PDB file of C-alpha atoms in Angstrom:
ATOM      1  CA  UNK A  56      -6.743 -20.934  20.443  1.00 43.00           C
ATOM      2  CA  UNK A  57      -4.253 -22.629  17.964  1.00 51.00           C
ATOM      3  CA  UNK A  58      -6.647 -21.741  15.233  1.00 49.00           C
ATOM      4  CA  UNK A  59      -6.051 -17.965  15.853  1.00 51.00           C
ATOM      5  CA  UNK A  60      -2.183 -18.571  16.223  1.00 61.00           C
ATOM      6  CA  UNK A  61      -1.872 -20.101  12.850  1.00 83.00           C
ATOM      7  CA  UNK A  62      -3.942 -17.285  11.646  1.00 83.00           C
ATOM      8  CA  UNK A  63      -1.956 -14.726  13.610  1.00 87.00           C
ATOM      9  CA  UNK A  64       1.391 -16.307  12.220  1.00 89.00           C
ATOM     10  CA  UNK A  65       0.289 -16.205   8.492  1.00 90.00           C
ATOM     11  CA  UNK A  66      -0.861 -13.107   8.661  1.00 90.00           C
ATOM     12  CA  UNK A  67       2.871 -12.101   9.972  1.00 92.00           C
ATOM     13  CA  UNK A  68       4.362 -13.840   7.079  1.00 93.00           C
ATOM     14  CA  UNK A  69       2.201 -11.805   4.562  1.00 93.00           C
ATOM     15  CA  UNK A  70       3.074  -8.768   5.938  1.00 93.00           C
ATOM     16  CA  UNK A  71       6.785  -9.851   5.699  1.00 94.00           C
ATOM     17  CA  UNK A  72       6.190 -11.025   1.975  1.00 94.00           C
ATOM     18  CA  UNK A  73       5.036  -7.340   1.027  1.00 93.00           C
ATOM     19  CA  UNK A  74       7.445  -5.310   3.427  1.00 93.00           C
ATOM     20  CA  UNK A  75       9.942  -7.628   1.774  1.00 93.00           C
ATOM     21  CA  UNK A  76       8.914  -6.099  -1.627  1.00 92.00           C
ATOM     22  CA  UNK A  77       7.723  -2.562  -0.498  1.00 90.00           C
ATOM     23  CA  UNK A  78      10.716  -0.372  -0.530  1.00 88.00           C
ATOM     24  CA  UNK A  79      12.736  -1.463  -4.054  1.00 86.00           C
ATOM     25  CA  UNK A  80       9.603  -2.074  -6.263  1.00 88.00           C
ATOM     26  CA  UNK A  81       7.037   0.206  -7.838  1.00 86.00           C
ATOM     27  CA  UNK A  82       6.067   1.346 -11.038  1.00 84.00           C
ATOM     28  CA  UNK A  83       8.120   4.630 -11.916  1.00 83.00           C
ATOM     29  CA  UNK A  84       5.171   6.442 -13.478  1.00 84.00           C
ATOM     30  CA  UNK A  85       2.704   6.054 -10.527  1.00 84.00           C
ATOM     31  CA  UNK A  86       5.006   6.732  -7.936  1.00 85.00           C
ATOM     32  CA  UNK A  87       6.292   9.925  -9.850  1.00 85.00           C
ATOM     33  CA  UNK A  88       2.477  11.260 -10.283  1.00 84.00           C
ATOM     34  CA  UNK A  89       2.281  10.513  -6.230  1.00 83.00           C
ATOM     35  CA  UNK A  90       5.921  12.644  -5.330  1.00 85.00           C
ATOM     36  CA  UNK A  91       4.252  15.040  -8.076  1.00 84.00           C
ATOM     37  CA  UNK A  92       1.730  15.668  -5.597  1.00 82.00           C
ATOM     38  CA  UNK A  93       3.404  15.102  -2.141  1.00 82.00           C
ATOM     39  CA  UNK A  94       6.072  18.042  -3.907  1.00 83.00           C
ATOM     40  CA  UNK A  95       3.637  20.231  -4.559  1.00 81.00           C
ATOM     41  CA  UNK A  96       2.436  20.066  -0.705  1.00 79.00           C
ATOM     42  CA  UNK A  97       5.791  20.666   0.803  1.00 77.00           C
ATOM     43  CA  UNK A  98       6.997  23.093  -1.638  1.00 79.00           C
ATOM     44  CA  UNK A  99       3.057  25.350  -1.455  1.00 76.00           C
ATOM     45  CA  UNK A 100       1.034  23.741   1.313  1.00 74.00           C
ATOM     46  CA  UNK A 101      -2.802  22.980   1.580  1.00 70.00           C
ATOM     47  CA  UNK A 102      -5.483  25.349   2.315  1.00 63.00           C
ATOM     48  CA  UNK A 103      -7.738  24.656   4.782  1.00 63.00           C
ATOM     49  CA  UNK A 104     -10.864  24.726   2.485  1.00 55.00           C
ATOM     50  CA  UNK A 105      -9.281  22.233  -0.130  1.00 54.00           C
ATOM     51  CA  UNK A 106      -9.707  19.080   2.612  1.00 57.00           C
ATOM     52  CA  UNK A 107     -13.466  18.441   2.068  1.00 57.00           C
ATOM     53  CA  UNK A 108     -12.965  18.276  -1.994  1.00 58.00           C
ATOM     54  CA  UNK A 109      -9.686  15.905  -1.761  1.00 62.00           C
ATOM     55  CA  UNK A 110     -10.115  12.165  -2.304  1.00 74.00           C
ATOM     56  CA  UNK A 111      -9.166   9.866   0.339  1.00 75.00           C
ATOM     57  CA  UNK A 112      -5.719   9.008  -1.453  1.00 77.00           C
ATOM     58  CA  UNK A 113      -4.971  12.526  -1.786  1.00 76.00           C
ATOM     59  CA  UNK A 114      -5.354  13.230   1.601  1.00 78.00           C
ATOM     60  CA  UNK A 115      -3.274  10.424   2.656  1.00 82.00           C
ATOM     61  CA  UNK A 116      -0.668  12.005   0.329  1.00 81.00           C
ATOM     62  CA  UNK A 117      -0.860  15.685   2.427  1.00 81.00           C
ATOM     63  CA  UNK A 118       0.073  13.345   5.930  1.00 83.00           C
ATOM     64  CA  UNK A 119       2.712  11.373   3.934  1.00 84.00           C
ATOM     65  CA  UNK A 120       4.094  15.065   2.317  1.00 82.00           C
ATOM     66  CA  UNK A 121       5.002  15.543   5.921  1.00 83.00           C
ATOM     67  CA  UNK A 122       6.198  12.502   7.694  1.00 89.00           C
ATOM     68  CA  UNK A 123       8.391  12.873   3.856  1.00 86.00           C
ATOM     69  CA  UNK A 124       9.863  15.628   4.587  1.00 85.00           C
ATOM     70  CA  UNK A 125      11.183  15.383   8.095  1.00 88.00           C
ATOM     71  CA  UNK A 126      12.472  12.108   7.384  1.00 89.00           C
ATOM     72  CA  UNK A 127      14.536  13.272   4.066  1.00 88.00           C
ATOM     73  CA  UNK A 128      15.848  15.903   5.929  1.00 87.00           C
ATOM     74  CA  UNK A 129      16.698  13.992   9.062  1.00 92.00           C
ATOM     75  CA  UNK A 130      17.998  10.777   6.661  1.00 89.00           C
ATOM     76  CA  UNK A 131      19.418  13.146   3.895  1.00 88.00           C
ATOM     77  CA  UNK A 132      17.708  11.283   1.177  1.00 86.00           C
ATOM     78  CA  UNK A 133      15.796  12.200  -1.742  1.00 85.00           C
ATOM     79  CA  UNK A 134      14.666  11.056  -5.180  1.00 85.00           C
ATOM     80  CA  UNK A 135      17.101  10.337  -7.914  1.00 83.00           C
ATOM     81  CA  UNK A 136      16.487  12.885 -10.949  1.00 85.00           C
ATOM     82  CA  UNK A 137      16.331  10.890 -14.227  1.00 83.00           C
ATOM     83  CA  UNK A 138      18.792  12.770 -15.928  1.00 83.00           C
ATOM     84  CA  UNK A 139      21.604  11.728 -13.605  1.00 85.00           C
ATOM     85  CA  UNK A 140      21.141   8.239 -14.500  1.00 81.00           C
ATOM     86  CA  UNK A 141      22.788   6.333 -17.991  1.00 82.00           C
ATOM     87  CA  UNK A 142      19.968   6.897 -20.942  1.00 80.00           C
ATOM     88  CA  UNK A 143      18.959   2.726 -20.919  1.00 78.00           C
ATOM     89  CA  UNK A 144      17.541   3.795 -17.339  1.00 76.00           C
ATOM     90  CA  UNK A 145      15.143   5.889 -18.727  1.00 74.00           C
ATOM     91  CA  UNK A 146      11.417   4.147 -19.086  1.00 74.00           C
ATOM     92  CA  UNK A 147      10.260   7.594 -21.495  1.00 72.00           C
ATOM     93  CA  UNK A 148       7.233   8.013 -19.608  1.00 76.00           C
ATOM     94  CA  UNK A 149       7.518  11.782 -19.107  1.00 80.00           C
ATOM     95  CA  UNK A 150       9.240  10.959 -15.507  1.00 85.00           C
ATOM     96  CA  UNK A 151      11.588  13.359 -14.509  1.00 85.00           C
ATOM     97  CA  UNK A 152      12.438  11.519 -10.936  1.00 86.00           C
ATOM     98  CA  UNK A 153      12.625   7.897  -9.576  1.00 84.00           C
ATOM     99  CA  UNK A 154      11.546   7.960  -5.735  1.00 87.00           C
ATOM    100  CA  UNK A 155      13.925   6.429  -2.911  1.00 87.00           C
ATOM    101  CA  UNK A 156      12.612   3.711  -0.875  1.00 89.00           C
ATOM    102  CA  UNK A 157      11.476   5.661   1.953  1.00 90.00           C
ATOM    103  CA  UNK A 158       9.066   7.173  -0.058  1.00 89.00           C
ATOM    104  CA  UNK A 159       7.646   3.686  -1.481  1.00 90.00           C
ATOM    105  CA  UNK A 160       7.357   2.290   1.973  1.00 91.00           C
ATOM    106  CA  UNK A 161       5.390   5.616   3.428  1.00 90.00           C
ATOM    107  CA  UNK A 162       3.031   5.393   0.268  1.00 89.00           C
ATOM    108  CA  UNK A 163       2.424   1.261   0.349  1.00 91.00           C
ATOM    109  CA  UNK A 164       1.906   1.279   4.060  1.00 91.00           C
ATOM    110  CA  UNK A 165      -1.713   1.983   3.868  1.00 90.00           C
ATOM    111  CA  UNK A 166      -2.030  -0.305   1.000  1.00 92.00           C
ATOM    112  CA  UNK A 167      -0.316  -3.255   3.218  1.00 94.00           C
ATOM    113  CA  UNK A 168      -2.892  -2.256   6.039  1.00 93.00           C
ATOM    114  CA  UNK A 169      -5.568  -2.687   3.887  1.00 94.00           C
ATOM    115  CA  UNK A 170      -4.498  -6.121   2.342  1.00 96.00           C
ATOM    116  CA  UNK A 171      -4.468  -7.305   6.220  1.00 96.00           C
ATOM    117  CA  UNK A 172      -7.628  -5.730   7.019  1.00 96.00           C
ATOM    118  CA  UNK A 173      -9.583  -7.500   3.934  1.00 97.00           C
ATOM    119  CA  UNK A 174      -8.078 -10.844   4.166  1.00 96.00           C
ATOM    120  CA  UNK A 175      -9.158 -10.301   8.057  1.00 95.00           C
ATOM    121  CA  UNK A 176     -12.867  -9.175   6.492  1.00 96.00           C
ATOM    122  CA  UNK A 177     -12.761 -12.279   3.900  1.00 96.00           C
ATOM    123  CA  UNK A 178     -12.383 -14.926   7.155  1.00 95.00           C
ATOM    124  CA  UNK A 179     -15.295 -13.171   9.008  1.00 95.00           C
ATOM    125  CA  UNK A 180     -17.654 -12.916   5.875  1.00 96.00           C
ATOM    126  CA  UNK A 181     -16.339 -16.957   4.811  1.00 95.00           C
ATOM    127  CA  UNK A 182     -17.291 -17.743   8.518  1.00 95.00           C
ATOM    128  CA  UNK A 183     -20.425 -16.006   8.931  1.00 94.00           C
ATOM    129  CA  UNK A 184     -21.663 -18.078   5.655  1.00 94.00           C
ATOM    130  CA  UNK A 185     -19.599 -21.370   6.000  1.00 94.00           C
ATOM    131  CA  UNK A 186     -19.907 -21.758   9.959  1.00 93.00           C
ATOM    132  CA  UNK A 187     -16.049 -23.561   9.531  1.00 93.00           C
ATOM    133  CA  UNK A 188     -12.778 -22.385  10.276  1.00 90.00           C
ATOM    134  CA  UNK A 189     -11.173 -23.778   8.276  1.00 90.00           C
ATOM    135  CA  UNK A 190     -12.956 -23.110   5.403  1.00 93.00           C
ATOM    136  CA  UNK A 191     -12.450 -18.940   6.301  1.00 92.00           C
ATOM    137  CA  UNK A 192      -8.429 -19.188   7.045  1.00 91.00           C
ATOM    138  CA  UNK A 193      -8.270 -20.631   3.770  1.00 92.00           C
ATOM    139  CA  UNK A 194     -10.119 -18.030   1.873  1.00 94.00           C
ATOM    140  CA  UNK A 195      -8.383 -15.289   3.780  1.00 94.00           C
ATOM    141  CA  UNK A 196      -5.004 -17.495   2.872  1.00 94.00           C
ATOM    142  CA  UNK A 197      -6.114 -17.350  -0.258  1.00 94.00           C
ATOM    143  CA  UNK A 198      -6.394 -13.262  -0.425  1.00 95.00           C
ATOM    144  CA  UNK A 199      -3.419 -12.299   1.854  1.00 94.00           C
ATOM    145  CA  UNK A 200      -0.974 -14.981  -0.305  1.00 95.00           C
ATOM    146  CA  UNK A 201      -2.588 -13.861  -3.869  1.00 95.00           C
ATOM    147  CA  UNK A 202       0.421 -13.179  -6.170  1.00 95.00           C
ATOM    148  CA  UNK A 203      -1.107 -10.468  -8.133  1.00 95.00           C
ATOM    149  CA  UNK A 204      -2.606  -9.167  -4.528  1.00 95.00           C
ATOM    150  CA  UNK A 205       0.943  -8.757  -3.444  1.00 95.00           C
ATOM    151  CA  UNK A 206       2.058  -7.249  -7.131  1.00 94.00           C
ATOM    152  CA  UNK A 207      -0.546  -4.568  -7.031  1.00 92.00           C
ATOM    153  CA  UNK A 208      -0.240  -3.678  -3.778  1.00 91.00           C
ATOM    154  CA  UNK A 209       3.401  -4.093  -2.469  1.00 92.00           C
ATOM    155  CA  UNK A 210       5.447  -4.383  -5.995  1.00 91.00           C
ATOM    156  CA  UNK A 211       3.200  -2.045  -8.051  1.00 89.00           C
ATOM    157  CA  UNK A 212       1.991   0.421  -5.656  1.00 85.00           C
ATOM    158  CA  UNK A 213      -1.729   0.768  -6.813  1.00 85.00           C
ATOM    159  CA  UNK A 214      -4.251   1.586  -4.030  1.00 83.00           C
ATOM    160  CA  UNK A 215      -6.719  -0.712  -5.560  1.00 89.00           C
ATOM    161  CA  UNK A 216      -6.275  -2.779  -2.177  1.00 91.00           C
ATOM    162  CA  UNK A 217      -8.715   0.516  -0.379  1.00 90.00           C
ATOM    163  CA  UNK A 218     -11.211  -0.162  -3.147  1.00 90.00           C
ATOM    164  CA  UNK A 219     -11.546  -4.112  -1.983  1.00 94.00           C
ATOM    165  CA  UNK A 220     -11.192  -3.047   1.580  1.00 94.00           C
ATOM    166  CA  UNK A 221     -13.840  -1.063   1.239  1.00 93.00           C
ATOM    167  CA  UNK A 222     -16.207  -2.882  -0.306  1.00 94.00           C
ATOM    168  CA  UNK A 223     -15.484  -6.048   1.815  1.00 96.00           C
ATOM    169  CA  UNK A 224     -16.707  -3.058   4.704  1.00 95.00           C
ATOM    170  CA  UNK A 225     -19.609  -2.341   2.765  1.00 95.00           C
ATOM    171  CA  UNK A 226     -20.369  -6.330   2.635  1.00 92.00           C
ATOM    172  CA  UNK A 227     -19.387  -6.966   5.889  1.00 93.00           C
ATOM    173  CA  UNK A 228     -21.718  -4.158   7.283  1.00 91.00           C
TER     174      UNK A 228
END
């Protein structure tokens, strides 16, 4: 039973690393293409008939358009528009907006989720081939404490961390 409480405590402190990270990080130009889309859905809506052709991601993006929404009403937030901000603030990538930190943490939830979920996946796949605990904490250790793990998915903001979950599923299964 201490095994699992190590393993339950350092999977705590990962998820503290990222939140840590989460909200004041992210690459402008990725997070701009995501409001992009999460604008469009407040300001137009989604049809009905569009959710069967929309990738995973973007479907996310309709349920975080929403939760979005109520909360920058109810918090009085919203994104701060490029050209209110001095020139040397400006990375030129065609990014008219820099999103608040509410919106980072509602888009890199998922991705955090998923970073538990495959370091979870790595200790049963180490285990089912190594037979030793130890052995699968560390790999999983390995994963969940990754620096550029934690830069892609709670700095950065790239979903790549869905792409590993998934295929850890797909190896898993």
């Amino acid at each position: 039973m201490k095994l699992l409480g190590n393993f339950r405590h350092m999977v705590i402190l990962g998820i503290i690393i990222r939140l840590v990270l989460v909200p004041f990080l992210a690459h402008p130009f990725d997070m701009f293409a995501w409001y992009r889309y999460v604008d469009e859905i407040q300001k137009a809506g989604v049809s009905i008939s569009s959710f069967g052709i929309i990738p995973i991601w973007n479907s996310f993006l309709i349920i975080v358009a929403n939760i979005y929404g109520v909360l920058s009403n109810i918090l009085h937030i919203s994104v701060i528009p490029i050209s209110e901000l001095p020139s040397n603030f400006d990375p030129s990538y065609g990014i008219t907006v820099i999103t608040d930190p509410i919106f980072n943490t509602l888009i890199k939830t998922p991705l955090i989720i998923a970073d538990v979920l495959s370091a979870f996946l790595i200790y049963k796949i180490s285990f089912f081939y190594s037979k030793n605990y130890s052995v699968s904490r560390r790999s999983a250790y390995l994963y969940l404490f990754s620096p550029i793990v934690i830069w892609i998915s709670a700095a950065w903001g790239q979903y790549d961390s869905l792409a590993v979950l998934f295929t850890l599923l797909a190896l898993y299964y």
